[in-house]
């Protein structure tokens, strides 16, 4: 283990977090919330004190080789430390006095899950509400991808960290340099966020609310500044703007880059976004018809169906209506969408549509070979043959995901809540979606401190796609001869 490189990069990241904490401090100051202002300053100071000496001591660490093991550990440590320190303002301010609750809320923010323990969101100071949603925006494209755009790292290190952190089966370079790739992705991300803010302002939202909900949409996180979420506005225009942007943020960002450089053939060849849109269309149609009896008019049922389908498949978790009152078939579809998730290389969570395609086509290939043993068949995607290693990797990830879901659901069953509550909460956290069913339909305050820790780990497992965190938690990884 190259400790110097790991510590050097992690400490640089903490220094960036210290600077970012000054932004919500500025918001608090603007609203005259002096207590919140000093809480952010104190947290920024603590974070800076922890980072700066280590950067000086290990300043040459980045010149040493950084391998897969170090990359995976660095990603995990960075996310854990950012969450642990990012929770401090809530505790110091007193709006979330329990540290475990504050940690849950912050992990939920950075992982873009959107699950909350808060019963009255509107009681929070503006600065705290801003920080809560800002964590979504930072975590959406990835903490390390964000840091790579502003902190000097070698190209090899940049690409290694991107592959370890970015969601989905593969992450490739858009341009020769990994750092430049990160900058291109973030430029697209920023432009789309600003575009949504403008559209929301046209819908009558305040500047503060527009930023809060654009952050929640961009990161596909779902934190709102209101208890009723998007339903608070009761506006078709606002719902459609947010729904369309949720859909767009759920598409692989490489697609937007190809559109910008006019590589339309690459866009048309991509299977994932076509399947993604097809799933949304079919699920919306079924739910719209099934809820027609509740809303009376097809236009109204279509409005709510489209919003919730996009919200769940992208793992955003915004709510425009009480979906828990929908028929069982509708709630089952939403659970399936929660598991499938958005496209690889997007800010969305879940299994990812590309993995679902590979798994389905892999199963189809196996069945075909059983019927025709002498036939030669392959799994194809985007018109090309998928390597057997990629098919195996998707299958292993699928197994690991459901193993974690099973173990977690069993662990939190000690709270003696319903099976529906436990299973939906675990699926929601591992899929980074947010809303649950049963007792977890409004918030996660019903769970014990032990269950909140388990669910926080589930959120990290889901966002980091299991293996980086699993490796970091393996004692042997810290030994010299591991791997």
C-alpha positions as MATLAB code, in Angstrom:
seq = 'XXXXXXXXXXXXXXXXXXXXXXXXXXXXXXXXXXXXXXXXXXXXXXXXXXXXXXXXXXXXXXXXXXXXXXXXXXXXXXXXXXXXXXXXXXXXXXXXXXXXXXXXXXXXXXXXXXXXXXXXXXXXXXXXXXXXXXXXXXXXXXXXXXXXXXXXXXXXXXXXXXXXXXXXXXXXXXXXXXXXXXXXXXXXXXXXXXXXXXXXXXXXXXXXXXXXXXXXXXXXXXXXXXXXXXXXXXXXXXXXXXXXXXXXXXXXXXXXXXXXXXXXXXXXXXXXXXXXXXXXXXXXXXXXXXXXXXXXXXXXXXXXXXXXXXXXXXXXXXXXXXXXXXXXXXXXXXXXXXXXXXXXXXXXXXXXXXXXXXXXXXXXXXXXXXXXXXXXXXXXXXXXXXXXXXXXXXXXXXXXXXXXXXXXXXXXXXXXXXXXXXXXXXXXXXXXXXXXXXXXXXXXXXXXXXXXXXXXXXXXXXXXXXXXXXXXXXXXXXXXXXX';
ca = [
       0.000    0.000    0.000;
       1.394    3.374   -1.042;
       0.225    5.304    2.037;
       1.872    8.554    0.983;
      -0.113    8.839   -2.247;
      -3.382    7.845   -0.568;
      -2.971   10.336    2.303;
      -1.798   13.064   -0.055;
      -4.858   12.818   -2.313;
      -7.335   12.392    0.567;
      -5.914   15.439    2.357;
      -6.095   17.533   -0.791;
      -9.740   16.567   -0.976;
     -10.322   17.646    2.624;
      -8.754   21.013    1.795;
     -11.266   21.382   -1.049;
     -14.136   20.524    1.311;
     -12.906   23.209    3.723;
     -13.188   25.783    0.920;
     -16.615   24.499   -0.177;
     -17.946   24.907    3.380;
     -17.412   28.652    2.995;
     -20.178   28.775    0.353;
     -23.043   27.790    2.712;
     -21.349   30.026    5.303;
     -21.835   32.892    2.854;
     -25.491   31.922    2.371;
     -25.993   31.911    6.159;
     -24.380   35.338    6.407;
     -26.610   36.680    3.620;
     -29.716   35.555    5.525;
     -28.422   36.878    8.846;
     -28.047   33.392   10.360;
     -24.941   34.091   12.434;
     -25.067   30.849   14.430;
     -25.071   28.787   11.213;
     -22.373   31.044    9.763;
     -19.980   30.319   12.642;
     -20.845   26.593   12.568;
     -19.711   26.408    8.942;
     -16.577   28.444    9.709;
     -15.655   26.161   12.627;
     -16.178   23.050   10.485;
     -14.137   24.566    7.653;
     -11.376   25.348   10.153;
     -11.351   21.805   11.566;
     -11.263   20.337    8.045;
      -8.426   22.661    7.002;
      -6.393   21.850   10.133;
      -6.729   18.128    9.371;
      -5.721   18.529    5.741;
      -2.976   21.147    5.452;
      -0.264   19.570    7.692;
      -0.714   16.201    5.980;
      -0.421   17.822    2.534;
       2.903   19.368    3.602;
       4.214   16.110    5.098;
       3.154   13.953    2.131;
       3.588   16.595   -0.578;
       5.693   14.236   -2.688;
       3.318   11.311   -2.321;
       1.572   11.921   -5.653;
       4.808   11.192   -7.544;
       4.731    7.591   -6.385;
       2.831    4.947   -8.322;
      -0.879    4.686   -7.624;
      -2.369    1.290   -8.416;
      -5.926   -0.096   -8.406;
      -5.745   -0.973   -4.710;
      -4.731    2.550   -3.699;
      -7.328    4.061   -6.041;
     -10.189    2.068   -4.525;
      -9.078    2.808   -0.953;
      -8.619    6.518   -1.742;
     -12.148    6.771   -3.138;
     -13.670    5.066   -0.086;
     -11.693    7.110    2.458;
     -12.534   10.347    0.686;
     -16.273    9.685    0.732;
     -16.263    8.563    4.369;
     -14.227   11.562    5.586;
     -16.184   14.105    3.538;
     -19.418   12.741    5.031;
     -18.038   12.561    8.580;
     -16.834   16.176    8.515;
     -19.756   17.437    6.435;
     -22.131   16.327    9.214;
     -20.557   18.656   11.800;
     -22.440   21.881   10.860;
     -25.795   20.178   11.556;
     -24.620   19.038   14.998;
     -22.950   22.331   15.948;
     -25.987   24.363   14.868;
     -28.311   22.073   16.820;
     -30.805   21.414   14.006;
     -29.705   17.740   14.038;
     -28.159   17.344   17.521;
     -27.533   13.587   17.233;
     -24.307   12.897   15.295;
     -25.537    9.552   13.860;
     -28.614   11.334   12.484;
     -26.452   14.132   11.065;
     -24.087   11.581    9.503;
     -27.039    9.732    7.934;
     -28.340   13.004    6.475;
     -24.907   13.965    5.107;
     -24.141   10.531    3.647;
     -27.591   10.675    2.060;
     -26.639   14.053    0.599;
     -23.225   13.190   -0.831;
     -24.386    9.797   -2.168;
     -27.403   11.581   -3.737;
     -29.812    9.231   -1.984;
     -32.152   11.845   -0.555;
     -33.367    9.752    2.391;
     -33.905   11.985    5.418;
     -34.387   11.640    9.168;
     -35.906   15.133    9.393;
     -39.590   15.425   10.282;
     -39.774   19.170    9.625;
     -37.388   20.204    6.863;
     -38.762   23.736    6.715;
     -37.528   24.423   10.279;
     -33.875   24.319    9.138;
     -31.963   27.595    8.636;
     -31.415   28.598    4.997;
     -27.679   27.961    5.182;
     -28.242   24.402    6.418;
     -30.837   23.765    3.700;
     -28.354   25.037    1.125;
     -25.510   22.817    2.411;
     -27.860   19.832    2.536;
     -28.733   20.215   -1.175;
     -25.248   21.372   -2.199;
     -23.910   17.978   -1.062;
     -26.161   16.461   -3.757;
     -24.628   18.616   -6.443;
     -21.058   17.856   -5.329;
     -21.717   14.125   -4.992;
     -23.671   13.866   -8.245;
     -20.675   13.710  -10.549;
     -18.490   12.310   -7.790;
     -16.429   13.912   -5.053;
     -13.137   12.930   -6.682;
     -14.210   13.965  -10.186;
     -15.025   17.391   -8.717;
     -11.648   17.627   -6.977;
      -9.785   16.522  -10.118;
     -11.095   19.541  -12.009;
      -9.395   21.958   -9.587;
      -6.529   20.061   -7.891;
      -3.308   19.095   -9.748;
      -3.067   15.316  -10.196;
      -1.187   13.247  -12.753;
      -3.253   12.007  -15.712;
      -2.797    8.343  -14.748;
      -3.972    9.039  -11.206;
      -6.937   11.072  -12.473;
      -8.203    8.317  -14.771;
      -7.683    5.619  -12.124;
      -9.711    7.576   -9.569;
     -12.444    8.299  -12.132;
     -12.802    4.608  -12.936;
     -12.955    3.762   -9.229;
     -15.653    6.346   -8.506;
     -17.830    6.876  -11.579;
     -21.035    4.808  -11.636;
     -21.544    2.141  -14.277;
     -19.743   -0.783  -15.934;
     -17.145    1.324  -17.786;
     -15.616    4.777  -17.759;
     -13.542    5.862  -20.718;
     -11.638    8.939  -21.786;
     -13.496   11.485  -23.890;
     -10.168   13.147  -24.685;
      -6.556   11.915  -24.257;
      -6.151   13.326  -20.731;
      -8.216   12.008  -17.798;
      -8.185   15.409  -16.072;
      -9.543   17.039  -19.229;
     -12.279   14.406  -19.340;
     -13.307   15.382  -15.799;
     -13.414   19.064  -16.796;
     -15.571   18.348  -19.853;
     -18.016   16.300  -17.771;
     -18.267   19.045  -15.146;
     -18.713   21.764  -17.763;
     -21.703   19.870  -19.181;
     -22.967   19.308  -15.628;
     -22.701   23.005  -14.707;
     -24.365   24.193  -17.932;
     -27.297   21.805  -17.468;
     -27.695   22.884  -13.822;
     -27.714   26.575  -14.762;
     -30.236   25.902  -17.540;
     -32.579   24.235  -15.054;
     -32.232   27.137  -12.603;
     -33.279   29.565  -15.355;
     -36.312   27.440  -16.303;
     -37.384   27.157  -12.654;
     -37.087   30.918  -12.181;
     -39.427   31.382  -15.153;
     -41.897   29.145  -13.289;
     -42.058   31.564  -10.375;
     -39.620   29.853   -7.991;
     -37.500   32.041   -5.735;
     -33.769   32.137   -6.464;
     -33.053   30.122   -3.299;
     -35.615   27.413   -4.126;
     -34.435   27.254   -7.741;
     -30.860   26.514   -6.607;
     -32.016   23.964   -4.011;
     -34.150   21.994   -6.464;
     -31.682   22.293   -9.348;
     -28.972   20.833   -7.077;
     -31.347   18.018   -6.101;
     -32.211   17.304   -9.734;
     -28.670   17.561  -11.114;
     -27.291   15.162   -8.527;
     -30.467   13.048   -8.816;
     -30.645   13.314   -5.030;
     -34.076   14.694   -4.221;
     -33.563   16.937   -1.189;
     -36.143   19.726   -1.136;
     -36.578   22.796    1.037;
     -40.188   21.790    1.727;
     -41.783   18.910    3.634;
     -44.130   18.136    0.718;
     -41.228   18.031   -1.777;
     -42.266   19.118   -5.304;
     -45.950   18.688   -4.407;
     -45.548   21.913   -2.387;
     -45.573   23.995   -5.592;
     -48.628   22.289   -7.172;
     -47.397   23.484  -10.572;
     -47.515   21.434  -13.776;
     -44.799   23.661  -15.275;
     -42.368   23.146  -12.360;
     -43.083   19.400  -12.280;
     -42.425   19.025  -16.021;
     -39.226   21.109  -15.908;
     -37.861   19.010  -13.041;
     -39.059   15.739  -14.632;
     -37.390   16.532  -17.968;
     -34.124   17.513  -16.282;
     -34.219   14.400  -14.064;
     -34.564   12.368  -17.262;
     -31.659   14.236  -18.894;
     -29.357   13.875  -15.869;
     -30.114   10.133  -15.935;
     -28.506    9.746  -19.378;
     -24.807    8.921  -19.848;
     -22.910   12.228  -20.078;
     -20.762   10.804  -22.880;
     -23.886   11.067  -25.072;
     -23.969   14.850  -24.578;
     -20.282   15.102  -25.427;
     -20.846   13.136  -28.645;
     -23.739   15.468  -29.528;
     -21.511   18.519  -28.914;
     -18.770   17.214  -31.218;
     -21.431   16.001  -33.699;
     -20.655   12.295  -33.460;
     -24.296   11.436  -34.086;
     -23.488    7.878  -35.222;
     -22.061    7.144  -31.780;
     -25.267    8.428  -30.190;
     -27.553    6.409  -32.478;
     -25.474    3.265  -31.962;
     -25.862    3.449  -28.165;
     -28.435    0.937  -26.873;
     -28.615    2.137  -23.278;
     -30.440    5.455  -23.712;
     -32.974    3.818  -26.063;
     -33.800    1.106  -23.511;
     -33.832    3.736  -20.740;
     -36.423    5.867  -22.564;
     -38.428    2.762  -23.509;
     -38.642    1.656  -19.863;
     -39.819    5.141  -18.860;
     -42.476    5.176  -21.615;
     -43.854    1.706  -20.788;
     -43.838    2.238  -16.995;
     -45.501    5.654  -17.372;
     -48.228    4.207  -19.601;
     -49.036    1.330  -17.233;
     -49.137    3.521  -14.111;
     -51.167    6.247  -15.867;
     -53.842    3.705  -16.794;
     -53.742    2.002  -13.362;
     -54.199    5.302  -11.479;
     -56.928    6.656  -13.759;
     -59.553    5.723  -11.166;
     -57.743    7.803   -8.510;
     -57.299   11.016  -10.516;
     -60.347   10.843  -12.815;
     -58.663   12.428  -15.848;
     -56.022   10.681  -17.980;
     -54.001   13.891  -18.309;
     -53.678   14.172  -14.521;
     -52.746   10.503  -14.040;
     -50.207   10.789  -16.890;
     -48.702   13.892  -15.262;
     -48.108   12.187  -11.907;
     -47.117    8.843  -13.455;
     -44.426   10.412  -15.654;
     -42.971   12.448  -12.805;
     -42.744    9.540  -10.337;
     -41.446    7.066  -12.933;
     -38.609    9.417  -13.909;
     -37.978   10.263  -10.246;
     -37.591    6.585   -9.311;
     -35.623    5.304  -12.312;
     -33.125    8.164  -11.996;
     -32.984    7.577   -8.210;
     -33.854   11.241   -7.554;
     -36.736   10.585   -5.192;
     -38.701   13.813   -5.637;
     -42.408   13.427   -4.894;
     -45.267   15.219   -6.662;
     -48.130   13.126   -5.268;
     -48.850   10.477   -2.621;
     -47.678    7.414   -4.573;
     -48.056    5.193   -1.477;
     -51.833    5.347   -2.122;
     -51.386    3.916   -5.628;
     -52.380    0.302   -6.468;
     -49.888   -2.445   -5.554;
     -48.927   -2.986   -9.207;
     -47.810    0.664   -9.475;
     -45.742    0.508   -6.299;
     -44.162   -2.747   -7.519;
     -43.185   -1.068  -10.798;
     -41.599    1.812   -8.872;
     -39.577   -0.690   -6.802;
     -38.355   -2.365  -10.009;
     -37.359    1.014  -11.436;
     -35.524    1.763   -8.184;
     -33.447   -1.392   -8.674;
     -32.777   -0.896  -12.420;
     -31.691    2.721  -12.062;
     -30.438    5.194  -14.658;
     -27.732    4.981  -17.329;
     -24.067    4.296  -16.609;
     -21.997    7.478  -16.576;
     -24.942    9.564  -15.375;
     -25.573   10.999  -11.916;
     -28.316    8.402  -11.317;
     -28.117    5.378   -9.036;
     -29.328    1.785   -9.160;
     -28.017   -1.274  -10.982;
     -27.703    0.803  -14.208;
     -29.574    0.144  -17.447;
     -26.399   -1.029  -19.228;
     -25.857   -3.767  -16.636;
     -29.509   -4.793  -16.881;
     -29.124   -5.079  -20.671;
     -25.932   -7.148  -20.350;
     -27.534   -9.448  -17.760;
     -30.704   -9.932  -19.822;
     -28.811  -10.604  -23.041;
     -26.373  -12.854  -21.181;
     -29.301  -14.915  -19.871;
     -30.780  -15.032  -23.374;
     -27.437  -16.279  -24.748;
     -27.207  -19.033  -22.114;
     -30.748  -20.229  -22.876;
     -29.967  -20.224  -26.603;
     -26.836  -22.317  -26.034;
     -28.805  -24.807  -23.933;
     -31.223  -25.288  -26.823;
     -28.472  -25.231  -29.479;
     -25.247  -26.567  -27.867;
     -23.224  -26.321  -31.077;
     -24.260  -22.766  -31.870;
     -21.817  -19.907  -31.335;
     -23.544  -16.913  -29.745;
     -22.377  -13.685  -28.173;
     -23.738  -10.909  -26.014;
     -23.908   -7.749  -28.098;
     -24.319   -4.126  -27.085;
     -24.082   -0.991  -29.240;
     -23.528   -3.272  -32.234;
     -20.339   -4.776  -30.757;
     -19.608   -8.045  -28.950;
     -19.432   -7.655  -25.186;
     -16.366   -9.265  -23.646;
     -17.132  -12.316  -21.486;
     -15.260  -10.629  -18.651;
     -17.754   -7.731  -18.743;
     -20.704  -10.154  -18.654;
     -19.149  -11.975  -15.698;
     -18.454   -8.661  -13.949;
     -22.104   -7.594  -14.338;
     -23.276  -10.935  -12.916;
     -20.896  -10.690   -9.932;
     -22.044   -7.133   -9.218;
     -25.694   -8.223   -9.394;
     -25.017  -11.051   -6.927;
     -23.017   -8.783   -4.581;
     -25.760   -6.134   -4.668;
     -28.504   -8.532   -3.654;
     -26.272  -10.175   -1.045;
     -25.843   -6.750    0.589;
     -29.585   -6.077    0.285;
     -30.366   -9.408    1.979;
     -27.857   -8.971    4.807;
     -28.901   -5.352    5.411;
     -32.626   -6.149    5.452;
     -31.940   -8.894    8.000;
     -29.751   -6.579   10.128;
     -32.327   -3.781   10.376;
     -35.157   -6.228   11.080;
     -34.077   -5.962   14.742;
     -36.091   -2.694   14.811;
     -39.230   -4.837   14.537;
     -40.711   -2.810   11.677;
     -42.675   -4.334    8.786;
     -40.991   -6.317    6.004;
     -42.241   -3.727    3.493;
     -40.575   -0.931    5.488;
     -37.257   -2.772    5.895;
     -36.961   -4.053    2.330;
     -38.001   -0.775    0.686;
     -35.601    1.188    2.925;
     -32.653   -1.043    2.000;
     -33.555   -1.017   -1.710;
     -33.930    2.752   -1.547;
     -30.538    3.256    0.130;
     -28.559    0.807   -2.024;
     -30.208    2.265   -5.123;
     -29.587    5.827   -3.821;
     -33.259    6.657   -4.412;
     -34.586    8.074   -1.114;
     -38.286    7.335   -0.573;
     -39.375    4.099    1.047;
     -42.681    2.397    1.790;
     -44.505    1.774    5.042;
     -43.018    3.584    8.042;
     -40.189    4.908    5.815;
     -42.511    6.577    3.290;
     -42.103   10.073    4.766;
     -38.706    9.867    6.529;
     -36.249    7.439    8.130;
     -36.562    8.718   11.705;
     -38.313    5.471   12.670;
     -35.055    3.488   12.519;
     -32.643    2.921   15.428;
     -29.081    4.287   15.460;
     -27.792    0.821   14.492;
     -30.093    0.621   11.467;
     -29.141    4.151   10.417;
     -25.468    3.113   10.350;
     -26.342    0.028    8.265;
     -28.416    2.148    5.873;
     -25.618    4.755    5.665;
     -23.213    1.995    4.618;
     -25.809    0.819    2.076;
     -25.875    4.321    0.586;
     -22.078    4.307    0.263;
     -22.121    0.774   -1.180;
     -24.684    1.896   -3.745;
     -22.915    5.107   -4.736;
     -19.434    3.564   -4.920;
     -20.803    0.415   -6.557;
     -19.859   -1.937   -3.713;
     -16.284   -2.980   -4.439;
     -14.242    0.132   -3.460;
     -15.873    0.243   -0.011;
     -15.811   -3.545    0.370;
     -12.065   -3.590   -0.338;
     -11.409   -0.653    2.012;
     -13.259   -2.487    4.803;
     -11.144   -5.627    4.270;
      -8.410   -5.703    6.976;
      -5.917   -7.420    4.676;
      -5.914   -4.538    2.197;
      -3.820   -2.469    4.602;
      -1.052   -5.100    4.670;
       1.929   -4.755    2.388;
       1.535   -8.127    0.676;
      -2.212   -7.846   -0.007;
      -2.977   -8.506   -3.730;
];
